[in-house]
Coordinates of C-alpha atoms in Angstrom, one line a residue:
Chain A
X221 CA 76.3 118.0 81.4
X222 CA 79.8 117.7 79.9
X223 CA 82.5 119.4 81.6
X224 CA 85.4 121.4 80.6
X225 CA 88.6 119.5 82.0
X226 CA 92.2 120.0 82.6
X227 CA 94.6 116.9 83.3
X228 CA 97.8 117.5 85.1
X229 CA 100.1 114.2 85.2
X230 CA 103.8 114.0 84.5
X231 CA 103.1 110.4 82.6
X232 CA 102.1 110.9 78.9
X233 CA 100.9 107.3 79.6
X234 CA 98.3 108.5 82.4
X235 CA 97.2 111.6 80.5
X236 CA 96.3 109.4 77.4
X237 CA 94.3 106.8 79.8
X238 CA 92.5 109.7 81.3
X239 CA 91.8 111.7 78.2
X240 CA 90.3 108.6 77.0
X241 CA 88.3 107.5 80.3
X242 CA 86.5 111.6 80.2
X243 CA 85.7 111.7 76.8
X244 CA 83.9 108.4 77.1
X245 CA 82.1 110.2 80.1
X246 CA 81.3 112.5 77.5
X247 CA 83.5 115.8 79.0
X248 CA 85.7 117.3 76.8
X249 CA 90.1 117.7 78.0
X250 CA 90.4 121.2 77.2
X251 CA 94.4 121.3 78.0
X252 CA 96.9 119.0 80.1
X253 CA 100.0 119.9 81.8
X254 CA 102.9 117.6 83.1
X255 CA 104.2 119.9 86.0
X256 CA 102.9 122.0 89.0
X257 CA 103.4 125.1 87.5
X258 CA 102.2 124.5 84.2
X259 CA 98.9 123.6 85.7
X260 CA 98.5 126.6 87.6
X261 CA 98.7 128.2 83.9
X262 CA 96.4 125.7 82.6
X263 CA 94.1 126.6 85.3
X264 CA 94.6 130.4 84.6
X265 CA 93.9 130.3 80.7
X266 CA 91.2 127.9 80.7
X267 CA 89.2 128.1 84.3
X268 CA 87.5 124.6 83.8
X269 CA 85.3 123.0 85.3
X270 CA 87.3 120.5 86.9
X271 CA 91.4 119.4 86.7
X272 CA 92.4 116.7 87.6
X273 CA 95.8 116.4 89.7
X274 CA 99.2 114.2 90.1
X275 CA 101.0 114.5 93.2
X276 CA 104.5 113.5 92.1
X277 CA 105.9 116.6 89.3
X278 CA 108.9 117.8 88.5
X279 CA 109.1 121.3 89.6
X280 CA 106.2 122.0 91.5
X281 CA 104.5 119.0 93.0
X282 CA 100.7 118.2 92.3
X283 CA 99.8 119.1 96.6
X284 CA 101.7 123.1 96.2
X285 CA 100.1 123.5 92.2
X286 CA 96.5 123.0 94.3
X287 CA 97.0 125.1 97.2
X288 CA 98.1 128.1 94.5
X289 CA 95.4 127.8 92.2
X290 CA 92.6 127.5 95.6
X291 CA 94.1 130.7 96.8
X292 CA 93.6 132.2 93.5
X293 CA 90.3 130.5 92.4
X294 CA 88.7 129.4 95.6
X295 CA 85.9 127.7 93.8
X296 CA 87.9 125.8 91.9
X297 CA 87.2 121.6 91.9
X298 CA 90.6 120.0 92.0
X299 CA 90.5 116.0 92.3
X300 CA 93.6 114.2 93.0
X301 CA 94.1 111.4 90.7
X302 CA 97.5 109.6 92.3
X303 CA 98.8 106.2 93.4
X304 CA 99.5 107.8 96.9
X305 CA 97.5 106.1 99.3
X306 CA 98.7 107.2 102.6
X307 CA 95.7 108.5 104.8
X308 CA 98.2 111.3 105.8
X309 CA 98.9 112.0 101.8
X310 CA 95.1 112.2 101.2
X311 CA 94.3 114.4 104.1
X312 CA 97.0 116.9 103.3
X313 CA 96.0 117.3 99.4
X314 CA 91.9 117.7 101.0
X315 CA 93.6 120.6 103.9
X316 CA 95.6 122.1 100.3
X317 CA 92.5 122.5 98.5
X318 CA 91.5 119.5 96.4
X319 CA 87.6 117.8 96.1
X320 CA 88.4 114.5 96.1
X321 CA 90.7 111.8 95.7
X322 CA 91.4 108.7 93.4
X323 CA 93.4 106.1 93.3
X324 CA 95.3 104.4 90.8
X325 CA 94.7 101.9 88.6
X326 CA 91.8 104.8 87.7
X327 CA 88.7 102.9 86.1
X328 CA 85.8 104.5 84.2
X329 CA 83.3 103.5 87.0
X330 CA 85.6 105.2 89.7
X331 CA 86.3 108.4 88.0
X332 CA 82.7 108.6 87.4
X333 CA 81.7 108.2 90.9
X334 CA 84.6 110.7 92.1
X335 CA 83.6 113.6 89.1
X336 CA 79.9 113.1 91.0
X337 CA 80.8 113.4 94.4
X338 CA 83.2 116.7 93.6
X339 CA 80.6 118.2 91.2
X340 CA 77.9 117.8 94.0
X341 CA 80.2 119.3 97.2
X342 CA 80.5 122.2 95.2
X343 CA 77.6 123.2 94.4
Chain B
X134 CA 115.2 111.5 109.3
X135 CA 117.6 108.5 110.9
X136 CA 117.7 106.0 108.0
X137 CA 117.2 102.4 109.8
X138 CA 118.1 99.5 107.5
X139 CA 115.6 97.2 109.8
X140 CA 112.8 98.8 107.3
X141 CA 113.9 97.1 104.4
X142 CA 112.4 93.7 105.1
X143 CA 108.9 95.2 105.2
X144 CA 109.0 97.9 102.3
X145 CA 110.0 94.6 100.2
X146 CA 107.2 92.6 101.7
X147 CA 104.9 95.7 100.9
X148 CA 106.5 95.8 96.9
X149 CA 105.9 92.5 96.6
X150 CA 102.4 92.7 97.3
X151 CA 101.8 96.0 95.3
X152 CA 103.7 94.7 92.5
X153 CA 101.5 91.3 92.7
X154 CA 98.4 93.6 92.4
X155 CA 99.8 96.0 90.2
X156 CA 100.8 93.5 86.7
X157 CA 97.4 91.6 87.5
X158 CA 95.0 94.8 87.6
X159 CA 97.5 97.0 84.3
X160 CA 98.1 93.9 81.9
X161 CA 97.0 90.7 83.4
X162 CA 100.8 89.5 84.6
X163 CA 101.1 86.7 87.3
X164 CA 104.2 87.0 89.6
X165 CA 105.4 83.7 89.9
X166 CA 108.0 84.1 92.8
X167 CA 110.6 85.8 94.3
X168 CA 113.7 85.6 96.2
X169 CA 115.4 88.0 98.5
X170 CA 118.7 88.9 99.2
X171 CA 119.0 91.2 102.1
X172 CA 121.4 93.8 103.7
X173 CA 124.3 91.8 103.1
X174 CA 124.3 92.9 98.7
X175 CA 127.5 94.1 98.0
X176 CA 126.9 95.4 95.0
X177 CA 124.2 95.7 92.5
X178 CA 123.6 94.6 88.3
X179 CA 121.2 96.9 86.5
X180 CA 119.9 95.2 83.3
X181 CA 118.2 97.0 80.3
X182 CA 116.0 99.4 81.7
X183 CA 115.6 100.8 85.5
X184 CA 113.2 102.7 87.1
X185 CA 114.6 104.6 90.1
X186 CA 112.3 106.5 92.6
X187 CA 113.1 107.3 96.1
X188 CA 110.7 107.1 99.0
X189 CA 111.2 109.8 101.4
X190 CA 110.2 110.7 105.4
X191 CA 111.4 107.8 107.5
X192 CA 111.8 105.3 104.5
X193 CA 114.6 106.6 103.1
X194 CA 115.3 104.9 100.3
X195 CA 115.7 104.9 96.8
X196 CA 114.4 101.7 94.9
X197 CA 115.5 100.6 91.6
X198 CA 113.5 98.4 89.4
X199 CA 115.4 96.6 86.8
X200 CA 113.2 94.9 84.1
X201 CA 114.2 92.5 81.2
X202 CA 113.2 93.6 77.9
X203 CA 110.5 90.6 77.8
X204 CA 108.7 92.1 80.7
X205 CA 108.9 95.7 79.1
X206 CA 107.3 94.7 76.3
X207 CA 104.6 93.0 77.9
X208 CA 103.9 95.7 79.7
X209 CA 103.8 98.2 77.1
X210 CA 101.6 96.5 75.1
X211 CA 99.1 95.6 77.4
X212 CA 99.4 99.5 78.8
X213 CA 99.2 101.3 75.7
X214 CA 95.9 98.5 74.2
X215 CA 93.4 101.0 74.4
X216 CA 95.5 104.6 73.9
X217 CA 96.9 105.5 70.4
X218 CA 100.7 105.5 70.0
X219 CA 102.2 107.6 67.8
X220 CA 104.4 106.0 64.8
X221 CA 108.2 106.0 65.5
X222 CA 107.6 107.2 69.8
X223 CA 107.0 103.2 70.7
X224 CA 110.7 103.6 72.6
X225 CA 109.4 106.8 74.5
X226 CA 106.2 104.8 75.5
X227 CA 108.1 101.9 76.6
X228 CA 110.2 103.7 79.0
X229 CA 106.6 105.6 80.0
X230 CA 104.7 102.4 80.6
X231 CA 107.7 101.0 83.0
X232 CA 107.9 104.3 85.0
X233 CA 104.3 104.6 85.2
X234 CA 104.2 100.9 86.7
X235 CA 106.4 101.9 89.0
X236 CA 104.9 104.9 90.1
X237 CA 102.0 103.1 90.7
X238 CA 103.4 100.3 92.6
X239 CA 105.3 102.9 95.0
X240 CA 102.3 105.2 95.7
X241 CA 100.2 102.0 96.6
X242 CA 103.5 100.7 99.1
X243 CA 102.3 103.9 101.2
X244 CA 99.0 102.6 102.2
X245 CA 101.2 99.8 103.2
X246 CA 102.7 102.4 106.0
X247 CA 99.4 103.9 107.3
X248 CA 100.7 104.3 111.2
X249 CA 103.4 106.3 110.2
X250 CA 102.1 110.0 110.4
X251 CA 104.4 111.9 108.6
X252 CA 103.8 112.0 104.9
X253 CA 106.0 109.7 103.1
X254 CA 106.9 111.9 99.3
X255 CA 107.4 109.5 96.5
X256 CA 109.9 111.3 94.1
X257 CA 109.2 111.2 90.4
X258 CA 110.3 107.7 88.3
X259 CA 114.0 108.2 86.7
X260 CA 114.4 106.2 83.9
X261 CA 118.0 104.8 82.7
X262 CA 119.1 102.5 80.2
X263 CA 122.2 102.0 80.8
X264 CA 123.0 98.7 82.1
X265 CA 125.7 98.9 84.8
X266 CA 127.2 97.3 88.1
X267 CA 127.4 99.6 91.2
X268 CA 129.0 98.6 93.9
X269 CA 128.4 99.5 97.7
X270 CA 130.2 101.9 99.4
X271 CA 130.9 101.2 102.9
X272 CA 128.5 103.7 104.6
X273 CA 125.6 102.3 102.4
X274 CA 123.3 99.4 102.5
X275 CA 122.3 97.7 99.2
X276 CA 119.1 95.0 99.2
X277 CA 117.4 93.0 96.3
X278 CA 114.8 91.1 95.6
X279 CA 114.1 89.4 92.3
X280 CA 110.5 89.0 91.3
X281 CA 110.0 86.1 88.6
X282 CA 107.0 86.7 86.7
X283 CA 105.2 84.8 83.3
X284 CA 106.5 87.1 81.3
X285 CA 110.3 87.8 82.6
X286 CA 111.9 89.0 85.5
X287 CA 112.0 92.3 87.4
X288 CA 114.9 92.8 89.9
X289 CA 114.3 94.9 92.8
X290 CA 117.3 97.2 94.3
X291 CA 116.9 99.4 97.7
X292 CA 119.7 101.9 98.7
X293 CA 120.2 103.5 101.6
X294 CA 120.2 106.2 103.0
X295 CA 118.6 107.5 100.2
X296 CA 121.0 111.3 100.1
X297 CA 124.2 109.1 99.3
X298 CA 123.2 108.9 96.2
X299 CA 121.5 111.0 93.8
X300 CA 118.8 110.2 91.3
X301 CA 120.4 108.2 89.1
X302 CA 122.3 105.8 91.3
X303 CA 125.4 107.9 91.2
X304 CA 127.0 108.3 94.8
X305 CA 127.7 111.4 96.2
X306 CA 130.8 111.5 98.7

């Protein structure tokens, strides 16, 4: 079933790759944000189905925008789609909130597999 | 957080290998070498376009990646291949591509660091294009490495501590 998704990256160059990578998983990027706190309004306006999340923003980082919009929408799915790949780094963005966690490079197989697992805890 | 120089030597071992990984898996680059030049850098040339992003916790640093305009290009347009780039903003993605490189190179040099436990923040990529010569002040240390790749060179800078200087390199007294 296609899903309604927010992406919230501070790289235009990201946001492009992953708009590109969910529609050809046939879900449809309903907004993007490039900071903490403009994803929190994404998240707000929209309620999707899914967002995905940086960790490095200006402003608000991608960890504190998760932990704000779980306290406020506690079944929301938040993935973590970051080049962070400290253990410590992935366990504190799952203790904030977030679904799951990929790394980048992201590829189409990857995100698939990560979408799968979040949609599925959740349910 | 104590800032202890004797870290250097392995974030640039880790950087190397990230950066190895990195241009092979984004746009199919092969690093051809490097050099280092350790703690004794006095001061350091920035060419074209630099990437600066600071590693925090015990790291402590703030690296500088300084590309030639060969490598820039390659990047970009091996990055932006399969994403649409709009007419007359090629000099925005440019500078995207590097700092997105970058990014990804730094947040991959963590898993690099798994036994420390504290979490190690990876400030967002600062992009200048400017280039410029800035010399060490005597309470900092100042490292390079120069990584030769097929398509040009990128020149690797680490400063530290990191809070002598603020995001763009400038020092703060």
């Amino acid at each position: 079933m296609p899903l309604k998704v927010i992406i919230a990256d501070d790289s235009i160059i990201t946001v492009k790759k992953l708009l590109v990578l969910m529609e050809g998983l046939g879900h449809q990027v309903v907004a993007t944000a490039s900071t903490g706190r403009e994803a929190i309004e994404a998240y707000r306006r929209h309620r999707p189905d899914l967002m995905t999340m940086d960790i490095s923003m200006p402003d608000m980082d991608g960890m504190e925008a998760t932990a704000h919009i779980v306290a406020e929408f506690p079944e929301a799915r938040i993935m973590m789609v970051t080049s962070h790949g400290q253990e410590r780094m992935v366990i504190d963005s799952l203790d904030a909130g977030a679904k799951g966690y990929v790394l980048k490079p992201v590829r189409i197989e990857k995100l698939s597999d990560m979408i799968a697992k979040v949609m599925e805890r959740s349910t | 957080m104590t800032f202890n120089k004797t870290i250097i030597p392995r974030v640039m071992a880790s950087i190397l290998g990230q950066t190895r990984e990195v241009l092979a898996a984004e746009a199919v680059i092969a690093v051809d070498g490097a050099e280092t030049f350790d703690c004794d850098v006095t001061r350091l040339h920035l060419h074209d376009m630099t990437v600066i992003a600071g590693l925090g916790g015990p790291i402590s640093l703030l690296i500088a990646f300084s590309f030639e305009g060969s490598l820039v290009e390659a990047l970009f347009n091996r990055v932006t291949a399969d994403i649409e780039v709009p007419p007359g903003e090629e000099d925005l993605y440019r500078r995207e591509t590097a700092g997105e490189i970058v990014n990804t190179i730094l947040g991959l040099c963590t898993t690099d660091f798994q036994n420390i436990e504290e979490s190690i923040a990876l400030s967002p990529p600062v992009i200048i294009e400017d280039a410029r010569c800035i010399h060490r002040p005597k309470n900092a240390v100042f490292a390079n490495m120069r990584i030769r790749t097929e398509r040009g060179i990128v020149s690797v800078s680490f400063v530290g501590p990191r809070d002598l200087f603020d995001d763009h390199l400038n020092y703060q007294s």
